[in-house]
Structures are given as C-alpha cells and as structure tokens.
Coordinates of N, CA, C and O in Angstrom, one line a residue:
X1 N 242.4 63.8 210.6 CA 241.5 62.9 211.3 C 242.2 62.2 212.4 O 243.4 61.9 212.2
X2 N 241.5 61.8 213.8 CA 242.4 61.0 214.7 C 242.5 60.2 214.4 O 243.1 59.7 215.4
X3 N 242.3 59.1 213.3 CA 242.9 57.5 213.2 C 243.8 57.5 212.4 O 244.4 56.5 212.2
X4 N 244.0 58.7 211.5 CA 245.0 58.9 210.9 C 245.2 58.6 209.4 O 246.1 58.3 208.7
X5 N 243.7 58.7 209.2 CA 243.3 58.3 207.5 C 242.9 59.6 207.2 O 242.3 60.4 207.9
X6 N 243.6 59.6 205.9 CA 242.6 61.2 205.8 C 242.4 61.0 204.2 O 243.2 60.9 203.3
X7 N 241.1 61.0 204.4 CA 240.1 61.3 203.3 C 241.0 61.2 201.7 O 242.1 61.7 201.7
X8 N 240.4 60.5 200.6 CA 240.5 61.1 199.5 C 240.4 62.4 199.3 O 239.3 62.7 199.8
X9 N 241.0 63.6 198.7 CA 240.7 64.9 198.2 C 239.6 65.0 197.4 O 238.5 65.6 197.6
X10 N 239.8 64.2 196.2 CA 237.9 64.2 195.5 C 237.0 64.0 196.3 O 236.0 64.7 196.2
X11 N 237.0 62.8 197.4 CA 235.8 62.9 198.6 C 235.8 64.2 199.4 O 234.8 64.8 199.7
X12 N 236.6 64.5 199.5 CA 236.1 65.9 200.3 C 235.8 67.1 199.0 O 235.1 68.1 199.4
X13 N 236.0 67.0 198.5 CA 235.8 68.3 197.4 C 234.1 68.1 196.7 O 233.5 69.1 196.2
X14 N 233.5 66.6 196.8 CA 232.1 65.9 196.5 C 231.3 66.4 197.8 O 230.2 66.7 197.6
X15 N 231.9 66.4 199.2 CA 230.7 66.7 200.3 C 230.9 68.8 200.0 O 230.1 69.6 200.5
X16 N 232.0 69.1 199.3 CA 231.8 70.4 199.4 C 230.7 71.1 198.3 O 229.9 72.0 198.4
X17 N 231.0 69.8 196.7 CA 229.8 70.4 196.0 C 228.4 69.9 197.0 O 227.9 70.8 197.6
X18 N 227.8 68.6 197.1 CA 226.7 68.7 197.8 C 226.4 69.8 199.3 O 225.2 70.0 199.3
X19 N 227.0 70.3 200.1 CA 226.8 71.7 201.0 C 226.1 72.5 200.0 O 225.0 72.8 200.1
X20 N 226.9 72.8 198.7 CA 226.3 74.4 198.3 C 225.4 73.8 197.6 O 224.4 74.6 197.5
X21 N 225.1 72.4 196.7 CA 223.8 71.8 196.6 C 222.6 72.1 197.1 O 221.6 72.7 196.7
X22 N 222.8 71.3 198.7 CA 221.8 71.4 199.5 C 221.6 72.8 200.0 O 220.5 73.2 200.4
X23 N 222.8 73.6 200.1 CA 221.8 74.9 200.6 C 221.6 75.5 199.4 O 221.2 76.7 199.5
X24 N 221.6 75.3 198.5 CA 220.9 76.3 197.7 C 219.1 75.6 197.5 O 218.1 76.2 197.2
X25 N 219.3 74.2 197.9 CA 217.7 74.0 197.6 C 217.2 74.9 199.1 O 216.1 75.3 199.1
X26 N 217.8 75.0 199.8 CA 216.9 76.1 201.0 C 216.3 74.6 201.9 O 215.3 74.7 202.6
X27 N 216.6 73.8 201.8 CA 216.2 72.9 203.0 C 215.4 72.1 202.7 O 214.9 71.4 203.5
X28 N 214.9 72.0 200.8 CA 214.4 70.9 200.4 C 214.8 69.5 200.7 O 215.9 69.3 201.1
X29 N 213.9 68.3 200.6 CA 215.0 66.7 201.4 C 215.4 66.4 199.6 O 214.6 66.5 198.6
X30 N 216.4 66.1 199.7 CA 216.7 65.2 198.6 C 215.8 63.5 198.4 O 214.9 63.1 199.2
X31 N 216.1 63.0 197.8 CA 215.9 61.7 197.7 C 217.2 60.9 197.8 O 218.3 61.5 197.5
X32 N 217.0 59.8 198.0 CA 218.4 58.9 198.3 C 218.8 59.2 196.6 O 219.6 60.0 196.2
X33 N 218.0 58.2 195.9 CA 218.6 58.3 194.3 C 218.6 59.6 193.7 O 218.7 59.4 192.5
X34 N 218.5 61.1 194.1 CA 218.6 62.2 193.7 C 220.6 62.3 194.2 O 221.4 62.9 193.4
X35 N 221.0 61.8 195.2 CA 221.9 62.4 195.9 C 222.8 60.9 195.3 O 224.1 61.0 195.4
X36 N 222.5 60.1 195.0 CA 223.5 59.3 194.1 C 223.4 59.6 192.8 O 224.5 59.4 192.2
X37 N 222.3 60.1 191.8 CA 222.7 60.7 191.1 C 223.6 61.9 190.9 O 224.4 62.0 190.0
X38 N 223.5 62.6 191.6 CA 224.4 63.6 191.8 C 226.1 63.0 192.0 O 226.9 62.9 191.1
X39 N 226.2 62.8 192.9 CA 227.7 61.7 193.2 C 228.3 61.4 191.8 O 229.3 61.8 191.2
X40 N 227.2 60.2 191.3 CA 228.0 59.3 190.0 C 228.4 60.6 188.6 O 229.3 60.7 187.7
X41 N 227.2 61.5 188.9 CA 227.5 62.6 187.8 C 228.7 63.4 187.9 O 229.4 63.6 186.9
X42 N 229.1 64.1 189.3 CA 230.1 65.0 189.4 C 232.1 64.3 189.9 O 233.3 64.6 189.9
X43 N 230.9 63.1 190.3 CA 232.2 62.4 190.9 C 233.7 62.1 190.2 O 234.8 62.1 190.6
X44 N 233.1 61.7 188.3 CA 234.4 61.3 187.9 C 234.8 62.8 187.2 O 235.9 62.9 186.8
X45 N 233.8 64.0 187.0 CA 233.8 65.0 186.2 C 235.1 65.8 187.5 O 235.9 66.5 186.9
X46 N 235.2 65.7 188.8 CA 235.9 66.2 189.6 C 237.6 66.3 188.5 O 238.2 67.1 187.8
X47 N 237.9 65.2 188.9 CA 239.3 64.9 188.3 C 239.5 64.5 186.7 O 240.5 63.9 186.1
X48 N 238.3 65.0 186.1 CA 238.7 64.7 184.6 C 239.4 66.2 183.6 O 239.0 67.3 183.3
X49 N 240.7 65.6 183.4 CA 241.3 67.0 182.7 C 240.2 67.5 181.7 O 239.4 66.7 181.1
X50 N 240.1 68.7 181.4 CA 239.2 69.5 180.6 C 240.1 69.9 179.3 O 241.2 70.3 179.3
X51 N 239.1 69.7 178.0 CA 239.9 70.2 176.7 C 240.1 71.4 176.3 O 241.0 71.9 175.6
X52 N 238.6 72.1 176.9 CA 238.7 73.7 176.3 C 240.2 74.3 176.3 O 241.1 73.8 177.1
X53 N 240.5 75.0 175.8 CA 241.5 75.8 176.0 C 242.1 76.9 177.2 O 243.3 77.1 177.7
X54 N 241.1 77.4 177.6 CA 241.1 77.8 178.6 C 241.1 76.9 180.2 O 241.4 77.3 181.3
X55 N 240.8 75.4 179.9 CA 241.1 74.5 180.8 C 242.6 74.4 180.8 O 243.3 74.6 181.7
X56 N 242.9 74.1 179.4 CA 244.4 73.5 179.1 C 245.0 72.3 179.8 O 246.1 72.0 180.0
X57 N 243.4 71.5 180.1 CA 244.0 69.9 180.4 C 243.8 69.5 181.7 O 243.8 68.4 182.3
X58 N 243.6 71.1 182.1 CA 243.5 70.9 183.9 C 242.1 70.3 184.3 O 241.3 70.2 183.4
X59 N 241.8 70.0 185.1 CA 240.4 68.9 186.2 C 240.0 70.1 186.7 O 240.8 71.0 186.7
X60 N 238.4 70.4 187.3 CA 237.9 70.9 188.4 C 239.0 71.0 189.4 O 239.6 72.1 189.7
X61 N 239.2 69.6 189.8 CA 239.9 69.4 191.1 C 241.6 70.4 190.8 O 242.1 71.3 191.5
X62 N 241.9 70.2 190.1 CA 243.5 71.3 190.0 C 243.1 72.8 190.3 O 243.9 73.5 190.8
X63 N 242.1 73.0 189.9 CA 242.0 75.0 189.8 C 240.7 75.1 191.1 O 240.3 76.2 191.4
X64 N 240.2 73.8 191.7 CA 239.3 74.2 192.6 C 239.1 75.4 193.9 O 238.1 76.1 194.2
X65 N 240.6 75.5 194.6 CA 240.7 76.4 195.2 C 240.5 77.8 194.7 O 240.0 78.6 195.4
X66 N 240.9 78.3 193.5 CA 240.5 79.2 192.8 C 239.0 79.7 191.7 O 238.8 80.8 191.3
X67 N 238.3 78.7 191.5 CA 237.3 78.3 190.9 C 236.1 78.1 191.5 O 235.0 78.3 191.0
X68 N 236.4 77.7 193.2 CA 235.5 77.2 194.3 C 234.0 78.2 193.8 O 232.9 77.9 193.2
X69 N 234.4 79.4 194.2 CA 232.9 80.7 194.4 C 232.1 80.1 193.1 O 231.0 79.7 193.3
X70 N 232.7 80.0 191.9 CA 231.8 80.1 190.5 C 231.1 77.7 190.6 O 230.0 77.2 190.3
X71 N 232.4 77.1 191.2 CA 231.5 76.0 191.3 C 230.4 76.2 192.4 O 229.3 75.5 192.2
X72 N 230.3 76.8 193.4 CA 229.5 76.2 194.2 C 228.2 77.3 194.0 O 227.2 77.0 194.6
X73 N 228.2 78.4 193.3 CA 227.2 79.2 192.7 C 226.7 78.2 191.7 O 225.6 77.8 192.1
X74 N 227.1 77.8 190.7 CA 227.0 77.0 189.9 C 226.0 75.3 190.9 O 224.9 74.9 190.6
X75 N 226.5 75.0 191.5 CA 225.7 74.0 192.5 C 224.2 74.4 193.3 O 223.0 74.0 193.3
X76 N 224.9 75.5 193.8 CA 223.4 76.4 194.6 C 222.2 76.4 193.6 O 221.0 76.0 193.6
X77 N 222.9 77.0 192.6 CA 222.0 77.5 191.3 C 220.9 75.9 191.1 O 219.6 75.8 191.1
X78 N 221.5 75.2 190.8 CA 220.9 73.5 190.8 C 220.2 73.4 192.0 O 219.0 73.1 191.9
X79 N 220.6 73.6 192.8 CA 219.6 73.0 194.1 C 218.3 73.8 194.2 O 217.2 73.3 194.6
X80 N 218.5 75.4 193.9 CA 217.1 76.5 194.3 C 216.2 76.3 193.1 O 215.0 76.6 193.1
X81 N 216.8 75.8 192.0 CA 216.0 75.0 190.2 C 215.2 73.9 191.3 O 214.1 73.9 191.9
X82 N 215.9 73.1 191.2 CA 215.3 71.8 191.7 C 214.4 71.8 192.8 O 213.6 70.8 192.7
X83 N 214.1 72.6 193.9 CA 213.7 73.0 194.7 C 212.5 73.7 194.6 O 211.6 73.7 195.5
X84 N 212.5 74.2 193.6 CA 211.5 75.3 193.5 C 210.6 74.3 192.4 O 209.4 74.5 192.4
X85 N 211.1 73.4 191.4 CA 210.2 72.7 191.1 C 209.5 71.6 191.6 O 208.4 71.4 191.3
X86 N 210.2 70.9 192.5 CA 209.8 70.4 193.8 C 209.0 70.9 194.1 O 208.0 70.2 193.9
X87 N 208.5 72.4 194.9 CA 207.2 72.5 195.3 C 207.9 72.1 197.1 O 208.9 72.4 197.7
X88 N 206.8 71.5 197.4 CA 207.0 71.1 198.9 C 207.1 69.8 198.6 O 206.7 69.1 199.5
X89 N 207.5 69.4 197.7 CA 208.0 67.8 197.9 C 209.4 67.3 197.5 O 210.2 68.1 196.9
X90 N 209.6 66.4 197.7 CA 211.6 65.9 197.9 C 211.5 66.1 196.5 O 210.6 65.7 195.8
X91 N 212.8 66.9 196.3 CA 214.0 66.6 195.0 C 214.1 65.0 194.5 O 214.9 64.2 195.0
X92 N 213.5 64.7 193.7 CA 214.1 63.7 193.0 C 214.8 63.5 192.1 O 215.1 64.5 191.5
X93 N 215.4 62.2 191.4 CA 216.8 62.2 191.1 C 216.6 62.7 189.6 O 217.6 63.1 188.9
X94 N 215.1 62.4 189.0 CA 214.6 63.0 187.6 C 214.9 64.4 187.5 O 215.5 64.7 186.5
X95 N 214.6 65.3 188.3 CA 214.2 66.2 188.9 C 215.4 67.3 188.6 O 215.5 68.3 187.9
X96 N 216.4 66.8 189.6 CA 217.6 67.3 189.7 C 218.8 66.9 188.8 O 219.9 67.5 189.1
X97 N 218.9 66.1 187.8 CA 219.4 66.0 186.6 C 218.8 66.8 185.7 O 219.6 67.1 184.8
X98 N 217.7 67.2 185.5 CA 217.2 68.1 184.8 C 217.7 69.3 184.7 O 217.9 69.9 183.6
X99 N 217.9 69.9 186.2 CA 218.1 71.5 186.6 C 219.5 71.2 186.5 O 220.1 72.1 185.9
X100 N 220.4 69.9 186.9 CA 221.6 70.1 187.1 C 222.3 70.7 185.3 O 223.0 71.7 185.2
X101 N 221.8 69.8 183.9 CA 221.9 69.6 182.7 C 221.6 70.8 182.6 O 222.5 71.5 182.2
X102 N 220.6 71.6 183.0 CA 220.4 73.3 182.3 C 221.3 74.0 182.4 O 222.0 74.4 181.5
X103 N 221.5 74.1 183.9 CA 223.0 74.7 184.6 C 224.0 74.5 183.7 O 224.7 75.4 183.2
X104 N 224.2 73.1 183.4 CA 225.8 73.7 182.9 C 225.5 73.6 181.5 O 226.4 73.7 180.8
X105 N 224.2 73.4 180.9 CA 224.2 73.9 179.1 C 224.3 75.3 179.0 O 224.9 75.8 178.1
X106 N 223.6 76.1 180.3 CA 223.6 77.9 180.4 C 225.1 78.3 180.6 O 225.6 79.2 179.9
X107 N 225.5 77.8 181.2 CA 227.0 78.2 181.7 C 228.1 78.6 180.6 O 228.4 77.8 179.8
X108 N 228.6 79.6 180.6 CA 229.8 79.6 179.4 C 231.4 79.5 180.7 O 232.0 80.3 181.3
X109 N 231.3 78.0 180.7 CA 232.3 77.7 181.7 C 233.2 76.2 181.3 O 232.8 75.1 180.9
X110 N 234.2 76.5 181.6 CA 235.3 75.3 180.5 C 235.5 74.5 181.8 O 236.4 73.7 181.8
X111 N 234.8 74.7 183.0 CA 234.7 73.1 183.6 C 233.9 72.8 183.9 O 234.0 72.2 184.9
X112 N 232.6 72.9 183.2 CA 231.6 72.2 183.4 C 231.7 70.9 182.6 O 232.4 70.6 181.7
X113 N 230.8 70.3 183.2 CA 231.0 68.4 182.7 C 230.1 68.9 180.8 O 229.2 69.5 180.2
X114 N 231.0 68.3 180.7 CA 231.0 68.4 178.7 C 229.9 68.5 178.5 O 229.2 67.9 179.3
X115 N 229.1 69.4 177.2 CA 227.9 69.1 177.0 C 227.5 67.7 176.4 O 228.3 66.9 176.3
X116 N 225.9 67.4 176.1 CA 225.7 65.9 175.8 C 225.1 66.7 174.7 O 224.6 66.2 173.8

C-alpha cells in the first residue's frame, strides 16, 4: 500500500471470503447485518487452529493458499443458497446464517467452523 500500512493478513483473507460470498449470490444486495454477521462468524474461525486430525492444529489461515478453491466454493455455495431464497429481495443476516450453518454441517471438511 503507498502509506505503507499493509493490511492485517486475516483482513485480507475476510474481503477474499466475502468476493466468492457475494459472487456466488449472483448480485443479490446483502444487508448491512447479513455482512456483519458473516464477519463476526468467519472472522475468528480464520485463525482458529483446528482439532480434526487431518487439520493437526493448523487454522484456515495456515493452509489457505492451498485450501483457497474448496474455501471459496464452499462461500459461493452460501451465497447462491441465500440468494436463491431471497427471491428478489436482500440477503438477510437470518437468511444467510441459515445457508451458511447447512454448508458447513454438509461439508465433510476439517476446516469448517466446528459443528454446533
């Protein structure tokens, strides 16, 4: 950056999941509290080491360069859910915690944010 701050890596790695978010809804609008829900949900799950075995302790954020395609399929997938239940109206933040929670209970993937 020219002022010579450059970004948290979790901040940039959060505007990369919201991209494949938003394009997977195909150009639906979010809602303000749809898109902070999303934030508070993925934001601390970024850098949280994972227990599965196949994690072996590592975060999203450690294996993201390699993992990127299956997270941001994994995001798209959420936004074209949410989208399509939407209708022609904004994604809201009910809305899209719903589709996001299906996503990763369907997933057999050791970084998805823990089941509840």
């Amino acid at each position: 950056m020219s002022n010579g701050v450059t970004p948290k890596r979790k901040d940039v790695l959060m505007l990369q999941a919201t991209s494949a978010l938003t394009r997977g809804s195909g150009g639906a609008e979010l809602t303000e509290d749809a898109f902070a829900w999303f934030h508070s949900h993925y934001y601390e799950w970024i850098d949280t080491p994972k227990k599965s075995a196949e994690a072996n302790g590592r975060s999203p954020q450690d294996v993201w360069g390699e993992q990127w395609r299956d997270f941001a399929q994994r995001f798209g997938e959420i936004g074209r859910r949410a989208a399509a239940a939407a209708g022609n109206g904004k994604i809201e933040a009910k809305t899209l915690e719903e589709y996001a929670r299906a996503v990763e209970r369907e997933s057999d993937c050791p970084w998805c944010p823990d089941k509840e």
